Short mmCIF file of C-alpha atoms and ligand atoms in Angstrom, two decimals:
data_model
loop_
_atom_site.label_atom_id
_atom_site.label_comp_id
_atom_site.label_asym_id
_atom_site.label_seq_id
_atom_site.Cartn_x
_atom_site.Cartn_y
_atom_site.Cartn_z
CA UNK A 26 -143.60 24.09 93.20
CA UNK A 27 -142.07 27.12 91.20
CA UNK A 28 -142.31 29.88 92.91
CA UNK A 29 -145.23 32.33 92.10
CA UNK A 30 -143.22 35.06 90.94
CA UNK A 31 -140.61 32.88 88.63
CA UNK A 32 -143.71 31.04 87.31
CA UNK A 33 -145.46 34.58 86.34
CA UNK A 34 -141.88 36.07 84.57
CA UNK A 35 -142.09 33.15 82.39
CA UNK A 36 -145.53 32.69 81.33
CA UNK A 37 -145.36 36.97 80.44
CA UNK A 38 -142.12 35.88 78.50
CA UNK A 39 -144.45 33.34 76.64
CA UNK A 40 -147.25 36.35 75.64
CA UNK A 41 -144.38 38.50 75.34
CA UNK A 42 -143.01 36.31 71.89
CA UNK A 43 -146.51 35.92 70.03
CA UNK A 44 -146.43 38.57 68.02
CA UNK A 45 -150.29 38.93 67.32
CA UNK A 46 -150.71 40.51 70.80
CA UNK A 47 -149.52 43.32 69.50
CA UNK A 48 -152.49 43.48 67.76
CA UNK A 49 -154.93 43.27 70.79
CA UNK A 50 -156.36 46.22 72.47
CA UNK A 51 -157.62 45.99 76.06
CA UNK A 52 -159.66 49.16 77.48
CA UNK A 53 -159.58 49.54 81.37
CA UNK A 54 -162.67 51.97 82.84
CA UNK A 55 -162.32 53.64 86.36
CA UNK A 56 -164.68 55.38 88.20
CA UNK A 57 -163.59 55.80 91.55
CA UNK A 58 -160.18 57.25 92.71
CA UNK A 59 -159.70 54.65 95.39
CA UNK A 60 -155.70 54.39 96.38
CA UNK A 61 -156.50 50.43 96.34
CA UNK A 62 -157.89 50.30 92.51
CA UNK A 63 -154.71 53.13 91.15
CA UNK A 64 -152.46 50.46 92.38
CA UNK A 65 -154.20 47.51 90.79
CA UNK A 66 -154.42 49.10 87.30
CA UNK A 67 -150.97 50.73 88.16
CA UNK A 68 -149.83 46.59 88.36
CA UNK A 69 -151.84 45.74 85.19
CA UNK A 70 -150.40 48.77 82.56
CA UNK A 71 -147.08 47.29 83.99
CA UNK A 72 -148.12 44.34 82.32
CA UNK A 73 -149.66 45.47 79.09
CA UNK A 74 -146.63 48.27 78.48
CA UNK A 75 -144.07 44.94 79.05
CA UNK A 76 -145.86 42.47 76.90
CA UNK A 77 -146.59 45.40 74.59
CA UNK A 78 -150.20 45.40 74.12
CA UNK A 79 -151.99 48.57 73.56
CA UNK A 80 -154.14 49.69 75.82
CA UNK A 81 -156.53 52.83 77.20
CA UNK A 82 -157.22 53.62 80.41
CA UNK A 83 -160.41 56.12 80.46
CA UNK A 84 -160.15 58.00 84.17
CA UNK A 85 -164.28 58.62 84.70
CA UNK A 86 -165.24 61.28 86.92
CA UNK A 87 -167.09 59.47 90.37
CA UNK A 88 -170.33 61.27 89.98
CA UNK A 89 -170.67 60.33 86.60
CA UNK A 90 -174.34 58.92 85.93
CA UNK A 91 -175.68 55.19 85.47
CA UNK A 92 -176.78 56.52 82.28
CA UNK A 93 -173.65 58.05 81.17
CA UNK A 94 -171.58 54.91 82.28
CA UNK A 95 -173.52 52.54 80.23
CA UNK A 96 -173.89 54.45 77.17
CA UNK A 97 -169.36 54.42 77.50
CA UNK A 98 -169.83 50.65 77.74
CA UNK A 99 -172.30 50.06 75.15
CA UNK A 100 -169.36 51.93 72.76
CA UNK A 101 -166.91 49.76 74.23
CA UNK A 102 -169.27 46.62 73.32
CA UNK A 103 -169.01 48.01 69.85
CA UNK A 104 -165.82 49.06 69.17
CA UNK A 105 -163.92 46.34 65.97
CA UNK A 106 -160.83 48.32 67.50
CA UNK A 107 -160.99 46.91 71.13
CA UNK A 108 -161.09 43.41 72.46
CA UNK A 109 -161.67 43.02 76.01
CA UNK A 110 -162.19 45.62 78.64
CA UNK A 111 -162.82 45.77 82.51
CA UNK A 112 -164.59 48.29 84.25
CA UNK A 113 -162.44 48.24 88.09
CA UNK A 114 -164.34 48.00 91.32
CA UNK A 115 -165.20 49.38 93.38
CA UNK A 116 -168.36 51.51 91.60
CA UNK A 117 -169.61 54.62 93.25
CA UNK A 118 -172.83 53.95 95.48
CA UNK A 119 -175.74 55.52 93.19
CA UNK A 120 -174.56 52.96 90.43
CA UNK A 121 -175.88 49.10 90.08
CA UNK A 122 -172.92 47.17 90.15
CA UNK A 123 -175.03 44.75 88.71
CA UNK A 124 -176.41 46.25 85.90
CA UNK A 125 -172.95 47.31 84.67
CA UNK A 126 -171.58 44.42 84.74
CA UNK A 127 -174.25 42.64 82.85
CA UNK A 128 -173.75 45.21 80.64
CA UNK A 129 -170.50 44.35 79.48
CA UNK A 130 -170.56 41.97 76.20
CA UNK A 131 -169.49 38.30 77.06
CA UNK A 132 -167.21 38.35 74.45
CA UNK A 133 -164.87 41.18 75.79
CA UNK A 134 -165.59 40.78 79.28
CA UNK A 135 -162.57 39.73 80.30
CA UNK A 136 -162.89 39.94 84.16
CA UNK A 137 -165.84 38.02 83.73
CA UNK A 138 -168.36 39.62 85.88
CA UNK A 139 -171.17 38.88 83.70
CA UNK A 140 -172.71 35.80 84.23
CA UNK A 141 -172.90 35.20 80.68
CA UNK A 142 -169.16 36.17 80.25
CA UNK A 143 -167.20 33.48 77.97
CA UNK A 144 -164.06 34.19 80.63
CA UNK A 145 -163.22 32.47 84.32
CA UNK A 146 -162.81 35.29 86.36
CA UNK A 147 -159.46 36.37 86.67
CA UNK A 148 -158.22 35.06 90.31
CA UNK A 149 -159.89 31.86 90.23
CA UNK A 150 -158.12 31.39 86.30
CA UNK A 151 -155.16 32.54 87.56
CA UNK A 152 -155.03 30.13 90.60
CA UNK A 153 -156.29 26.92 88.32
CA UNK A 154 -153.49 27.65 85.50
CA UNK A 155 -150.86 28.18 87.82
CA UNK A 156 -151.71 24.91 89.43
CA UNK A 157 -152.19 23.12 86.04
CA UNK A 158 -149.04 24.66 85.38
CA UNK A 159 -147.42 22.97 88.18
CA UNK A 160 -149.29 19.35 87.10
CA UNK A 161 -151.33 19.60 90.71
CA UNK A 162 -153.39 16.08 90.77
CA UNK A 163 -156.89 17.31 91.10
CA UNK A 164 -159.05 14.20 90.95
CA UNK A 165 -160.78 13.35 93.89
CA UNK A 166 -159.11 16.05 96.30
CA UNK A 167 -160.76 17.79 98.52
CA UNK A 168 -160.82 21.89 98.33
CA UNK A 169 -162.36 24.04 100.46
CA UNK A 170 -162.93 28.13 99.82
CA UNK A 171 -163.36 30.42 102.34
CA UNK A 172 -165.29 32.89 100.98
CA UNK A 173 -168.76 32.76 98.69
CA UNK A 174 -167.85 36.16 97.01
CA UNK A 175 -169.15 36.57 93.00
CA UNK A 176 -165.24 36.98 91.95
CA UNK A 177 -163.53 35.08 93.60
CA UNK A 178 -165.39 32.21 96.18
CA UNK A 179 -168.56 31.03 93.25
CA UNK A 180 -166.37 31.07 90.14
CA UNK A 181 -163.46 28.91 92.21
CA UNK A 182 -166.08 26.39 93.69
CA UNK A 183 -167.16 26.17 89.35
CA UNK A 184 -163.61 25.59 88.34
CA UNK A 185 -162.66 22.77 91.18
CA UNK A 186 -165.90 20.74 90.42
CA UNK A 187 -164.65 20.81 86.78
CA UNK A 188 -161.63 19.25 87.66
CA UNK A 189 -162.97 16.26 89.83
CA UNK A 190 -162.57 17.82 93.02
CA UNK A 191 -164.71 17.36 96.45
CA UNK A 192 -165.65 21.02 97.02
CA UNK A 193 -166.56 23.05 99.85
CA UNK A 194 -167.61 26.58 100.61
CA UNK A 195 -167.38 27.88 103.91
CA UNK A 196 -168.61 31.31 104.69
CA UNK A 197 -169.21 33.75 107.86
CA UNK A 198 -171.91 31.96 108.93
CA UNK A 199 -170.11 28.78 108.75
CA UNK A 200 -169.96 27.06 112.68
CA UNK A 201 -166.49 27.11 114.51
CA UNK A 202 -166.05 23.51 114.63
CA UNK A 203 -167.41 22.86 110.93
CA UNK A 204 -164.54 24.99 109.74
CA UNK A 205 -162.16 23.07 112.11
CA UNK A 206 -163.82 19.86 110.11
CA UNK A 207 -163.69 20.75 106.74
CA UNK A 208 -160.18 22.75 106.62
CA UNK A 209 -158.75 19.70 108.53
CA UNK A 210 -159.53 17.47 105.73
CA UNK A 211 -158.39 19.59 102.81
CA UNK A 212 -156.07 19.31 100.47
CA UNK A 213 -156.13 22.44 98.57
CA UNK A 214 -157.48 25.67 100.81
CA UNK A 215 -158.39 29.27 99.17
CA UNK A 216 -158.72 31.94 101.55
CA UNK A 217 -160.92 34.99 100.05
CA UNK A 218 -161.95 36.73 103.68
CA UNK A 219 -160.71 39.80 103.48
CA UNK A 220 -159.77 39.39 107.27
CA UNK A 221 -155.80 39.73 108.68
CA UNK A 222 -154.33 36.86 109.40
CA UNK A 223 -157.57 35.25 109.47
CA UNK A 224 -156.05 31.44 109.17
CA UNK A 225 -153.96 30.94 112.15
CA UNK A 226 -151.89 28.09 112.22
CA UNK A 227 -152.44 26.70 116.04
CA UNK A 228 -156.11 27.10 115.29
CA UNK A 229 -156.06 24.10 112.93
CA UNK A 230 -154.32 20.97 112.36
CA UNK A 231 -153.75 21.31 108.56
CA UNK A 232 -152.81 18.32 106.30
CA UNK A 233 -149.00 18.69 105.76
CA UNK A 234 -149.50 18.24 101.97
CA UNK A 235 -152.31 20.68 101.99
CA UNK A 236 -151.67 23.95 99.23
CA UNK A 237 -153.17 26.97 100.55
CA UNK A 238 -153.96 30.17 98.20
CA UNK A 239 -154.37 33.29 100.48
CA UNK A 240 -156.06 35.73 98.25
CA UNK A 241 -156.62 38.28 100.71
CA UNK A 242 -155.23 41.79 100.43
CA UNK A 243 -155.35 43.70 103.82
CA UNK A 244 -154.02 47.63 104.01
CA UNK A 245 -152.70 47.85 107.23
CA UNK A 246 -150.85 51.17 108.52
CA UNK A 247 -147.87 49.65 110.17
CA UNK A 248 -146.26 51.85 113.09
CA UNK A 249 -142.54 50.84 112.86
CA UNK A 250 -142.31 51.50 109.31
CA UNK A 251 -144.74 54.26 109.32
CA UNK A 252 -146.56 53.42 105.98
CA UNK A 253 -149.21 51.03 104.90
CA UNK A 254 -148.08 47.21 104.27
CA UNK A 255 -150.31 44.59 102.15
CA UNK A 256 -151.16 41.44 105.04
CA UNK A 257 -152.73 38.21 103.20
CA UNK A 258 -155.87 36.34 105.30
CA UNK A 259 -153.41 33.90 106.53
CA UNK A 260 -150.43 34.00 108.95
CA UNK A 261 -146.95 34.12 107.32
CA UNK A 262 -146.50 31.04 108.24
CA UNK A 263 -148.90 27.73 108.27
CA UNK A 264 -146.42 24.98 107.98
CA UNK A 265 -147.95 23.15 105.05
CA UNK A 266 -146.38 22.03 101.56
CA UNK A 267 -147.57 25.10 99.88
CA UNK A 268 -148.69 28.65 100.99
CA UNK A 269 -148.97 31.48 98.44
CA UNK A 270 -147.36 34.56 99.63
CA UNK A 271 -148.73 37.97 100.00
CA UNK A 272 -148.01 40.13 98.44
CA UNK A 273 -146.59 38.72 94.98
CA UNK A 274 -148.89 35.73 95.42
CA UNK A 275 -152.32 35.54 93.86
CA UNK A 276 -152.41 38.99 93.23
CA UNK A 277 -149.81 38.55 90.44
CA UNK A 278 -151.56 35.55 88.99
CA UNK A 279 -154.80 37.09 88.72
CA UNK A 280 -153.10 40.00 86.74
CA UNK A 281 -151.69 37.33 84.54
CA UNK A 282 -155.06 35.93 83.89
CA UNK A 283 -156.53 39.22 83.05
CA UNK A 284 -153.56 38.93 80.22
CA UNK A 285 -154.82 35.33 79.19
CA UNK A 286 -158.46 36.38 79.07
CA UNK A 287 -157.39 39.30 76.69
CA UNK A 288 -155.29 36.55 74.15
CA UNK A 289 -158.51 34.08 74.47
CA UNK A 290 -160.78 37.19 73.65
CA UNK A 291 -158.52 38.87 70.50
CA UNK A 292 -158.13 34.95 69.07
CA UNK A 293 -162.32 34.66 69.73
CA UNK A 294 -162.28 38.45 67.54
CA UNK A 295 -160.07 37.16 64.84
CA UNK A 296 -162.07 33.45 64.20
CA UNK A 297 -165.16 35.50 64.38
CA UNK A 298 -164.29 38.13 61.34
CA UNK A 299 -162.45 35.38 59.24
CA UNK A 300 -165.89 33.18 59.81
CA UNK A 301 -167.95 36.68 58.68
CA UNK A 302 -165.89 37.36 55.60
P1 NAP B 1 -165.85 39.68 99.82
O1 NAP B 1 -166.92 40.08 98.88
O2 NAP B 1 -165.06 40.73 100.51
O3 NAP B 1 -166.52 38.68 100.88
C1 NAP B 1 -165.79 38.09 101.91
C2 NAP B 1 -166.25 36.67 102.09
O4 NAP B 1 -165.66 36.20 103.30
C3 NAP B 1 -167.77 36.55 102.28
O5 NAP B 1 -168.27 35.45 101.54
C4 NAP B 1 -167.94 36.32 103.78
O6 NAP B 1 -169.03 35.48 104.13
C5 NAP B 1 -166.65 35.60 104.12
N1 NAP B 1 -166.33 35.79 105.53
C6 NAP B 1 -166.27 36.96 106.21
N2 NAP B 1 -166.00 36.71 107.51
C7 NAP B 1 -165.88 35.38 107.62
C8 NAP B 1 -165.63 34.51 108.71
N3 NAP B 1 -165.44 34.98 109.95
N4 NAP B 1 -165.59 33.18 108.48
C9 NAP B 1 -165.79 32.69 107.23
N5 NAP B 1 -166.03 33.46 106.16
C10 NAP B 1 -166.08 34.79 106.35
O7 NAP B 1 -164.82 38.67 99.10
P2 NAP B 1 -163.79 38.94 97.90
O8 NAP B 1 -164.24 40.04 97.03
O9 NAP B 1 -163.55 37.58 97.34
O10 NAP B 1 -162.47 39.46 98.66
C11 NAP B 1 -161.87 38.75 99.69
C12 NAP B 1 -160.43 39.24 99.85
O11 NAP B 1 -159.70 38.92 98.68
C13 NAP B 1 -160.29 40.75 100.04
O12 NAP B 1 -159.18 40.98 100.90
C14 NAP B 1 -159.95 41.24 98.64
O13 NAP B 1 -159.22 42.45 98.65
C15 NAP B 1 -159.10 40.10 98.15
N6 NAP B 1 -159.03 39.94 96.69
C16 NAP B 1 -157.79 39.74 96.17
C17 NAP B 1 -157.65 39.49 94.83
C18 NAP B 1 -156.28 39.24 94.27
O14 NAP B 1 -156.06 39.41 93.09
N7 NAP B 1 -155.34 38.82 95.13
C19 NAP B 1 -158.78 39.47 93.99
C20 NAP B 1 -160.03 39.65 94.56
C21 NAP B 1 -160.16 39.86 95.92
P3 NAP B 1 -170.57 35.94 103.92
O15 NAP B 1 -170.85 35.74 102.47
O16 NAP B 1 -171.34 35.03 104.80
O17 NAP B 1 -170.65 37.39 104.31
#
C-alpha cells in the first residue's frame, strides 16, 4: 500500500493541474471557537490556498440565533458565486444540529450531512477512494465498523454494501465476545470510537491480512512533552497488513475528500447552467 501521506501529495497534485478549480468557490461556516474545529479548517485552507481554490471562511459569533444561522445558509444555498460549503461541528447547544444540516442544499453540501445530500460524507469517501486507489478487492470481504455515528459509522456501512462487502456495525452496546467474533473474522476494520487506544492488539486475534482504518482523533495532554498529542482509537501497533496512522491517516484523506466533493459539486454547477441556457 502507498503510504497515506504520499498517496494524498499526489492526488492534490492531480486537482492542483485542472485548471477549472480555479473557478470553484467553497464557503466554510463556524460557529464555535473550539481549539479542535480552528485546527481542522486550519488543515483544510491549507488545502484550498495549495490547490488554489478560492474560498471564505465566515467566523460566526457562538450565540448567534437558529434564526440568524439559517437565514446565512439559505444565502449560501443561493449564491451562482459559491459551490459547496460546510458548516463545522460542533454547533452551539440552543441550535438543532439537525435542522441545519437539512438545511444545507444537496447540491453544495459537500460534507454531506443532509440526508438528501448528492455527496458521501467526507471520511467514509476519503477511506473508499484511497482504497480504490490502491485496487483493494472488495467483493465478498468482510468489514466491520466500530462506530454507528451519522458521519462516519452509517455512511461507511452504505459505501461497503455498495461494493459487495459482508458488513457489520458494532456499537457500545455491542457484547464483549461478539466483538471478539466479528473483528476476528474481518478483513477490513474502521475504528470511529472516539476512545484511546481502544483496539488493543492482545485483546484480539486479528486476521494478518486484515486493513484497519483508525479514524479516531483523541487530545491527550501528554506530561513528558508537556503539550497535547493527537492518539488514534487503536494502539500504535496491531500487527496486521495495514493500519492507518494517526495522525496523518484518515484525517488527511477525509480533507482530501472534502476537495473531491467540491470538484464533483462545481462540475454538477457547470452541467446544470449549460443545460439552463
Ligand atoms: P461519535 O458520534 O463520537 O460516536 C462514537 C461511536 O462509538 C458511537 O456509535 C458509540 O456507540 C461507539 N462506541 C462508544 N463506546 C464504544 C464501545 N465501548 N464499544 C463499541 N462502540 C463504542 O462518532 P464519530 O463522530 O464517528 O467520531 C468517532 C471518532 O472519530 C472521534 O474520535 C472523532 O474525533 C473522530 N473523527 C475523525 C475524523 C477524521 O477525519 N479522522 C472524522 C470524524 C470523526 P453508541 O452509538 O452505542 O453510543
Amino acid at each position: 500500500m502507498e503510504p497515506i501521506e504520499t498517496y494524498v501529495e499526489r492526488k492534490k497534485e492531480e486537482l492542483k493541474s485542472k485548471p477549472y478549480l480555479k473557478e470553484a468557490k467553497i464557503v466554510i461556516v463556524q460557529v464555535n471557537n473550539d481549539p479542535a474545529s480552528n485546527s481542522y479548517i486550519k488543515g483544510k485552507i491549507r488545502d484550498l490556498s495549495e490547490i488554489g481554490i478560492n474560498y471564505e471562511h465566515i467566523k460566526l459569533s457562538p450565540n448567534i440565533s437558529q434564526e440568524d444561522l439559517l437565514k446565512i445558509i439559505d444565502l449560501l444555498n443561493k449564491r451562482e458565486d459559491v459551490h459547496g460549503f460546510i458548516v463545522q461541528l460542533p454547533l452551539p447547544k440552543h441550535i438543532d444540529e439537525r435542522v441545519i444540516k437539512t438545511s444545507i442544499t444537496p447540491l453544495k453540501d459537500i460534507d454531506g450531512f443532509n440526508p438528501l445530500s448528492s455527496f458521501v460524507p467526507a471520511t467514509p469517501k476519503g477511506i473508499l477512494t484511497y482504497l480504490e486507489d490502491q485496487k483493494f478487492s472488495f467483493d465478498s470481504k468482510n468489514a466491520v465498523i466500530i462506530g454507528r455515528s451519522e458521519i462516519v459509522g452509517k455512511p461507511m456501512q452504505q459505501v461497503l454494501l455498495n461494493k459487495n462487502m459482508n458488513v457489520t456495525i458494532l456499537h457500545s452496546k455491542t457484547l464483549t465476545n461478539d466483538m471478539k467474533f466479528y473483528l476476528e473474522h474481518a478483513d477490513l476494520i474502521i475504528v470511529a470510537v472516539g476512545k484511546p487506544y481502544f483496539l488493543k492488539k492482545d485483546d484480539f486475534n486479528l486476521k494478518e491480512y486484515c486493513f484497519v482504518f483508525d479514524v479516531g482523533i483523541n487530545r491527550i495532554f501528554n506530561k513528558e512533552l508537556n503539550k497535547d498529542v493527537l492518539i488514534g482509537d487503536c494502539e500504535k501497533d496491531l500487527g496486521v497488513f495495514f493500519q492507518s496512522p494517526v495522525p496523518k491517516g484518515v484525517g488527511l484523506l477525509t480533507r482530501l475528500a472534502l476537495l473531491l466533493n467540491l470538484e464533483e459539486a462545481y462540475k454538477a454547477f457547470v452541467r446544470n447552467k449549460l443545460k439552463n441556457k
